[in-house]
Amino acid sequence: MRIGELAERAGTTTRTLRYYESRGLLPARRGSNGYRTYEDDDLKLLRQIRTLQDFGFDLEETRPFVECLRAGHPEGDACPASLAVYRRKLDELDALIDELRSVRDQVGGQLARAERAMDELASEAAVPGGPEPVCELGGRTG
C-alpha cells in the first residue's frame, strides 16, 4: 500500500509516517515508481507504537517493541528488551505516583490549616468585640 493509505488505516498522517521512517521505526521501501510502499506488517508496527504512546511511552521507548515485531515475534513485547522497557516505565510511574501522593498530602494539609484558620476567625467574630468578618473579595460584611 502507499503512504496515504497506510496513514489512513493507521489513523495518523503521512508526515508522522515520514518522521517514523526518518527515525528508523518504519521501513523505507520504495516501489519501482519511487513511491513509498508498505505492507500489513507495517500497520502492526504503527499500532504498537500508537498503543505505547497512548500509555505515555516516548517514541524512542517504542523501539524495542518495533524491533521485536520486525524480528518475527507475534507481539512486540515478546522480547527481553521490551520487558526491560516495561520495567523502567513501571518504575517511572511508581515514582510519579509517590510524588503525586506527597503533593496531595501537602495540599490536604494546607486545606486543613486554612479551614482551621477560617473556623477560628468565625468563632472570634461571634465574640463581642471580636474582629469584624472580612469578605474574601476584600469588603467588610454586615
Coordinates of N, CA and C in Angstrom, one line a residue:
M1 N 0.8 -1.2 0.0 CA 0.0 0.0 0.0 C 0.9 1.2 0.0
R2 N 0.3 2.4 -0.4 CA 1.1 3.6 -0.4 C 0.9 4.4 0.9
I3 N 1.7 5.4 1.0 CA 1.8 6.1 2.3 C 0.4 6.7 2.8
G4 N -0.3 7.2 1.8 CA -1.6 7.8 2.2 C -2.6 6.7 2.7
E5 N -2.6 5.6 2.1 CA -3.5 4.5 2.6 C -3.1 4.0 4.0
L6 N -1.8 3.8 4.1 CA -1.3 3.4 5.4 C -1.6 4.4 6.5
A7 N -1.4 5.7 6.2 CA -1.7 6.8 7.2 C -3.2 6.7 7.6
E8 N -4.1 6.6 6.6 CA -5.5 6.5 6.8 C -5.9 5.3 7.7
R9 N -5.3 4.1 7.3 CA -5.6 2.9 8.1 C -5.1 2.9 9.5
A10 N -4.0 3.6 9.7 CA -3.3 3.7 11.0 C -3.9 4.9 11.8
G11 N -4.7 5.7 11.2 CA -5.3 6.9 11.9 C -4.2 7.9 12.2
T12 N -3.3 8.2 11.3 CA -2.3 9.1 11.5 C -2.1 9.9 10.3
T13 N -1.0 10.7 10.2 CA -0.7 11.5 9.0 C 0.5 11.0 8.2
T14 N 0.6 11.3 7.0 CA 1.8 11.0 6.2 C 3.0 11.6 6.7
R15 N 2.9 12.8 7.3 CA 4.0 13.5 7.9 C 4.6 12.6 9.1
T16 N 3.7 12.1 9.9 CA 4.1 11.3 11.0 C 4.8 10.0 10.5
L17 N 4.3 9.4 9.5 CA 4.9 8.2 8.9 C 6.3 8.5 8.4
R18 N 6.5 9.7 7.7 CA 7.8 10.1 7.2 C 8.8 10.3 8.4
Y19 N 8.2 10.8 9.5 CA 9.1 11.1 10.7 C 9.5 9.7 11.3
Y20 N 8.6 8.8 11.4 CA 8.9 7.5 11.9 C 10.0 6.8 11.0
E21 N 9.8 7.0 9.7 CA 10.8 6.4 8.8 C 12.2 7.1 9.0
S22 N 12.2 8.4 9.2 CA 13.5 9.1 9.4 C 14.1 8.6 10.7
R23 N 13.3 8.2 11.7 CA 13.9 7.7 13.0 C 14.2 6.2 13.0
G24 N 13.9 5.6 11.8 CA 14.2 4.1 11.7 C 13.2 3.2 12.3
L25 N 12.0 3.7 12.6 CA 11.0 2.9 13.2 C 10.1 2.2 12.1
L26 N 10.0 2.9 11.0 CA 9.2 2.4 9.9 C 10.2 2.1 8.7
P27 N 10.1 1.0 8.1 CA 11.0 0.7 6.9 C 10.7 1.6 5.8
A28 N 11.8 1.9 5.1 CA 11.8 2.8 4.0 C 12.0 2.0 2.7
R29 N 10.8 1.5 2.2 CA 10.9 0.7 1.0 C 10.3 1.6 -0.2
R30 N 10.8 1.5 -1.3 CA 10.3 2.2 -2.5 C 10.0 1.2 -3.6
G31 N 8.9 1.5 -4.2 CA 8.5 0.7 -5.4 C 9.3 1.2 -6.6
S32 N 9.1 0.5 -7.7 CA 9.8 0.8 -9.0 C 9.5 2.2 -9.4
N33 N 8.3 2.7 -9.0 CA 7.9 4.1 -9.4 C 8.5 5.2 -8.5
G34 N 9.2 4.7 -7.4 CA 9.8 5.7 -6.5 C 8.9 6.0 -5.3
Y35 N 7.7 5.5 -5.3 CA 6.8 5.8 -4.2 C 7.1 4.9 -3.0
R36 N 6.8 5.4 -1.8 CA 7.0 4.5 -0.6 C 5.9 3.4 -0.7
T37 N 6.3 2.2 -0.3 CA 5.3 1.1 -0.3 C 5.4 0.5 1.1
Y38 N 4.2 0.0 1.6 CA 4.1 -0.5 2.9 C 3.3 -1.8 2.8
E39 N 3.5 -2.6 3.9 CA 2.7 -3.9 4.0 C 1.9 -3.9 5.3
D40 N 1.1 -4.9 5.4 CA 0.2 -5.0 6.6 C 1.1 -5.1 7.9
D41 N 2.3 -5.7 7.8 CA 3.1 -5.7 9.0 C 3.5 -4.3 9.5
D42 N 3.6 -3.4 8.5 CA 3.9 -2.0 8.9 C 2.8 -1.4 9.7
L43 N 1.6 -1.8 9.3 CA 0.4 -1.3 10.1 C 0.5 -1.8 11.5
K44 N 0.9 -3.1 11.7 CA 1.0 -3.6 13.0 C 2.1 -2.9 13.8
L45 N 3.2 -2.5 13.2 CA 4.2 -1.7 13.8 C 3.6 -0.4 14.3
L46 N 2.9 0.3 13.4 CA 2.3 1.6 13.8 C 1.3 1.5 14.9
R47 N 0.5 0.4 14.9 CA -0.5 0.2 16.0 C 0.3 0.0 17.3
Q48 N 1.4 -0.7 17.3 CA 2.2 -1.0 18.5 C 2.7 0.4 19.0
I49 N 3.3 1.2 18.1 CA 3.8 2.5 18.5 C 2.7 3.4 19.1
R50 N 1.6 3.4 18.5 CA 0.5 4.3 18.9 C 0.0 3.8 20.3
T51 N -0.2 2.5 20.5 CA -0.6 2.0 21.8 C 0.3 2.4 22.9
L52 N 1.6 2.2 22.6 CA 2.6 2.5 23.7 C 2.6 4.0 23.9
Q53 N 2.5 4.8 22.9 CA 2.5 6.3 23.1 C 1.2 6.7 23.9
D54 N 0.1 6.0 23.7 CA -1.1 6.3 24.4 C -0.9 6.0 25.9
F55 N 0.0 5.0 26.2 CA 0.3 4.7 27.6 C 1.4 5.6 28.2
G56 N 1.9 6.6 27.4 CA 2.9 7.5 27.9 C 4.3 7.2 27.6
F57 N 4.5 6.2 26.7 CA 5.9 5.9 26.3 C 6.3 6.9 25.2
D58 N 7.6 7.4 25.3 CA 8.1 8.3 24.3 C 8.5 7.4 23.1
L59 N 8.7 8.1 22.0 CA 8.9 7.4 20.7 C 10.1 6.5 20.8
E60 N 11.2 6.9 21.4 CA 12.4 6.1 21.5 C 12.1 4.8 22.3
E61 N 11.3 4.9 23.3 CA 10.9 3.7 24.2 C 10.2 2.7 23.4
T62 N 9.6 3.0 22.2 CA 8.8 2.1 21.4 C 9.8 1.2 20.6
R63 N 11.0 1.7 20.4 CA 12.0 1.0 19.5 C 12.1 -0.5 19.8
P64 N 12.3 -1.0 21.1 CA 12.5 -2.4 21.3 C 11.3 -3.2 20.9
F65 N 10.1 -2.6 21.0 CA 8.8 -3.3 20.6 C 8.8 -3.5 19.1
V66 N 9.1 -2.4 18.4 CA 9.1 -2.4 17.0 C 10.2 -3.4 16.5
E67 N 11.3 -3.4 17.1 CA 12.4 -4.4 16.6 C 12.0 -5.8 16.9
C68 N 11.2 -6.0 18.0 CA 10.8 -7.4 18.3 C 9.8 -7.8 17.3
L69 N 8.9 -7.0 16.9 CA 7.9 -7.3 15.8 C 8.7 -7.6 14.5
R70 N 9.6 -6.7 14.2 CA 10.4 -6.9 12.9 C 11.2 -8.2 12.9
A71 N 11.5 -8.7 14.1 CA 12.3 -10.0 14.2 C 11.4 -11.2 14.0
G72 N 10.1 -10.9 13.9 CA 9.1 -12.0 13.6 C 8.3 -12.5 14.7
H73 N 8.4 -11.8 15.9 CA 7.6 -12.2 17.0 C 6.2 -11.8 16.8
P74 N 5.2 -12.5 17.3 CA 3.8 -12.2 17.1 C 3.4 -10.9 17.9
E75 N 4.1 -10.6 19.0 CA 3.8 -9.5 19.8 C 5.1 -8.7 20.0
G76 N 5.0 -7.4 20.1 CA 6.1 -6.5 20.3 C 6.8 -6.6 21.7
D77 N 6.0 -7.2 22.6 CA 6.6 -7.3 24.0 C 7.1 -8.7 24.3
A78 N 7.4 -9.5 23.3 CA 7.8 -10.9 23.5 C 9.3 -11.0 23.6
C79 N 10.0 -9.9 23.7 CA 11.5 -9.9 23.7 C 12.0 -9.3 25.0
P80 N 13.2 -9.7 25.5 CA 13.7 -9.2 26.7 C 13.9 -7.7 26.7
A81 N 14.3 -7.0 25.6 CA 14.4 -5.6 25.6 C 13.1 -4.9 25.8
S82 N 12.0 -5.4 25.3 CA 10.7 -4.8 25.6 C 10.3 -4.9 27.0
L83 N 10.6 -6.1 27.6 CA 10.3 -6.3 29.0 C 11.0 -5.3 29.9
A84 N 12.3 -5.0 29.5 CA 13.1 -4.1 30.3 C 12.5 -2.7 30.2
V85 N 12.0 -2.3 29.0 CA 11.3 -1.0 28.9 C 10.0 -1.0 29.8
Y86 N 9.3 -2.0 29.8 CA 8.1 -2.1 30.7 C 8.5 -1.8 32.1
R87 N 9.6 -2.5 32.6 CA 10.1 -2.4 33.9 C 10.5 -1.0 34.3
R88 N 11.2 -0.4 33.3 CA 11.6 1.0 33.6 C 10.4 2.0 33.6
K89 N 9.5 1.7 32.8 CA 8.3 2.6 32.7 C 7.5 2.4 34.0
L90 N 7.4 1.2 34.5 CA 6.7 1.0 35.8 C 7.4 1.7 36.9
D91 N 8.7 1.6 37.0 CA 9.5 2.3 38.0 C 9.2 3.8 37.9
E92 N 9.2 4.4 36.7 CA 8.9 5.8 36.5 C 7.5 6.1 37.0
L93 N 6.6 5.3 36.6 CA 5.2 5.6 37.0 C 5.0 5.5 38.6
D94 N 5.7 4.5 39.2 CA 5.7 4.4 40.6 C 6.2 5.7 41.3
A95 N 7.3 6.2 40.7 CA 7.9 7.4 41.3 C 7.0 8.6 41.1
L96 N 6.3 8.7 40.0 CA 5.3 9.8 39.8 C 4.2 9.7 40.7
I97 N 3.7 8.5 41.0 CA 2.6 8.2 41.9 C 3.0 8.7 43.3
D98 N 4.2 8.3 43.7 CA 4.7 8.7 45.0 C 4.8 10.2 45.2
E99 N 5.3 10.9 44.1 CA 5.4 12.3 44.1 C 4.0 12.9 44.2
L100 N 3.0 12.4 43.4 CA 1.7 12.9 43.5 C 1.0 12.7 44.9
R101 N 1.3 11.6 45.5 CA 0.8 11.4 46.8 C 1.3 12.4 47.8
S102 N 2.6 12.7 47.7 CA 3.2 13.7 48.5 C 2.6 15.1 48.3
V103 N 2.4 15.5 47.1 CA 1.8 16.8 46.8 C 0.4 16.8 47.3
R104 N -0.4 15.7 47.2 CA -1.7 15.6 47.7 C -1.8 15.8 49.2
D105 N -0.8 15.1 49.9 CA -0.7 15.3 51.3 C -0.5 16.7 51.7
Q106 N 0.4 17.4 51.0 CA 0.7 18.8 51.3 C -0.5 19.7 51.0
V107 N -1.2 19.4 49.9 CA -2.4 20.2 49.6 C -3.5 20.0 50.7
G108 N -3.6 18.7 51.1 CA -4.6 18.3 52.1 C -4.2 19.0 53.5
G109 N -3.0 19.1 53.8 CA -2.5 19.8 55.0 C -2.8 21.3 54.9
Q110 N -2.6 21.9 53.8 CA -2.9 23.3 53.6 C -4.4 23.6 53.7
L111 N -5.2 22.7 53.2 CA -6.7 22.8 53.3 C -7.1 22.8 54.7
A112 N -6.6 21.8 55.4 CA -6.9 21.6 56.9 C -6.5 22.9 57.6
R113 N -5.3 23.4 57.4 CA -4.9 24.6 58.1 C -5.8 25.8 57.7
A114 N -6.1 25.9 56.5 CA -7.0 27.1 56.1 C -8.4 26.9 56.7
E115 N -8.9 25.7 56.8 CA -10.2 25.5 57.4 C -10.2 25.9 58.9
R116 N -9.1 25.5 59.6 CA -9.0 25.8 61.0 C -8.9 27.3 61.2
A117 N -8.1 28.0 60.3 CA -8.0 29.4 60.4 C -9.3 30.1 60.2
M118 N -10.1 29.6 59.2 CA -11.4 30.2 58.9 C -12.3 30.0 60.1
D119 N -12.3 28.8 60.7 CA -13.2 28.5 61.8 C -12.8 29.4 63.0
E120 N -11.5 29.6 63.3 CA -11.1 30.4 64.3 C -11.5 31.9 64.1
L121 N -11.4 32.4 62.9 CA -11.9 33.7 62.6 C -13.4 33.8 62.8
A122 N -14.1 32.8 62.4 CA -15.6 32.8 62.6 C -16.0 32.8 64.1
S123 N -15.2 32.0 64.9 CA -15.6 32.0 66.3 C -15.2 33.3 67.0
E124 N -14.1 33.9 66.6 CA -13.7 35.2 67.1 C -14.7 36.3 66.7
A125 N -15.2 36.2 65.5 CA -16.2 37.2 65.1 C -17.5 37.1 65.9
A126 N -17.8 35.9 66.4 CA -19.0 35.7 67.2 C -18.9 36.3 68.6
V127 N -17.6 36.6 69.1 CA -17.4 37.1 70.4 C -17.6 38.6 70.3
P128 N -18.3 39.2 71.3 CA -18.5 40.7 71.3 C -17.1 41.3 71.4
G129 N -16.9 42.3 70.5 CA -15.6 43.0 70.4 C -14.6 42.3 69.6
G130 N -14.9 41.1 69.0 CA -14.0 40.3 68.2 C -13.9 41.0 66.8
P131 N -13.0 40.5 66.0 CA -12.7 41.1 64.7 C -14.0 41.1 63.8
E132 N -14.1 42.1 63.0 CA -15.2 42.1 62.1 C -14.9 41.2 60.9
P133 N -15.9 40.3 60.5 CA -15.6 39.4 59.4 C -15.3 40.2 58.1
V134 N -14.3 39.6 57.3 CA -13.9 40.3 56.1 C -14.3 39.3 54.9
C135 N -14.9 39.9 54.0 CA -15.3 39.1 52.8 C -14.1 38.7 52.0
E136 N -14.1 37.6 51.4 CA -12.9 37.1 50.6 C -12.6 38.1 49.4
L137 N -13.5 38.9 49.0 CA -13.3 39.8 47.9 C -12.8 41.1 48.4
G138 N -12.5 41.2 49.8 CA -11.9 42.4 50.3 C -12.8 43.4 51.0
G139 N -14.1 43.2 50.9 CA -15.0 44.1 51.6 C -15.4 43.6 53.0
R140 N -15.9 44.4 53.8 CA -16.4 44.1 55.1 C -17.8 43.5 55.0
T141 N -18.2 42.6 55.8 CA -19.6 42.1 55.8 C -20.4 42.8 56.8
G142 N -21.7 42.8 56.7 CA -22.6 43.3 57.7 C -23.0 44.7 57.5

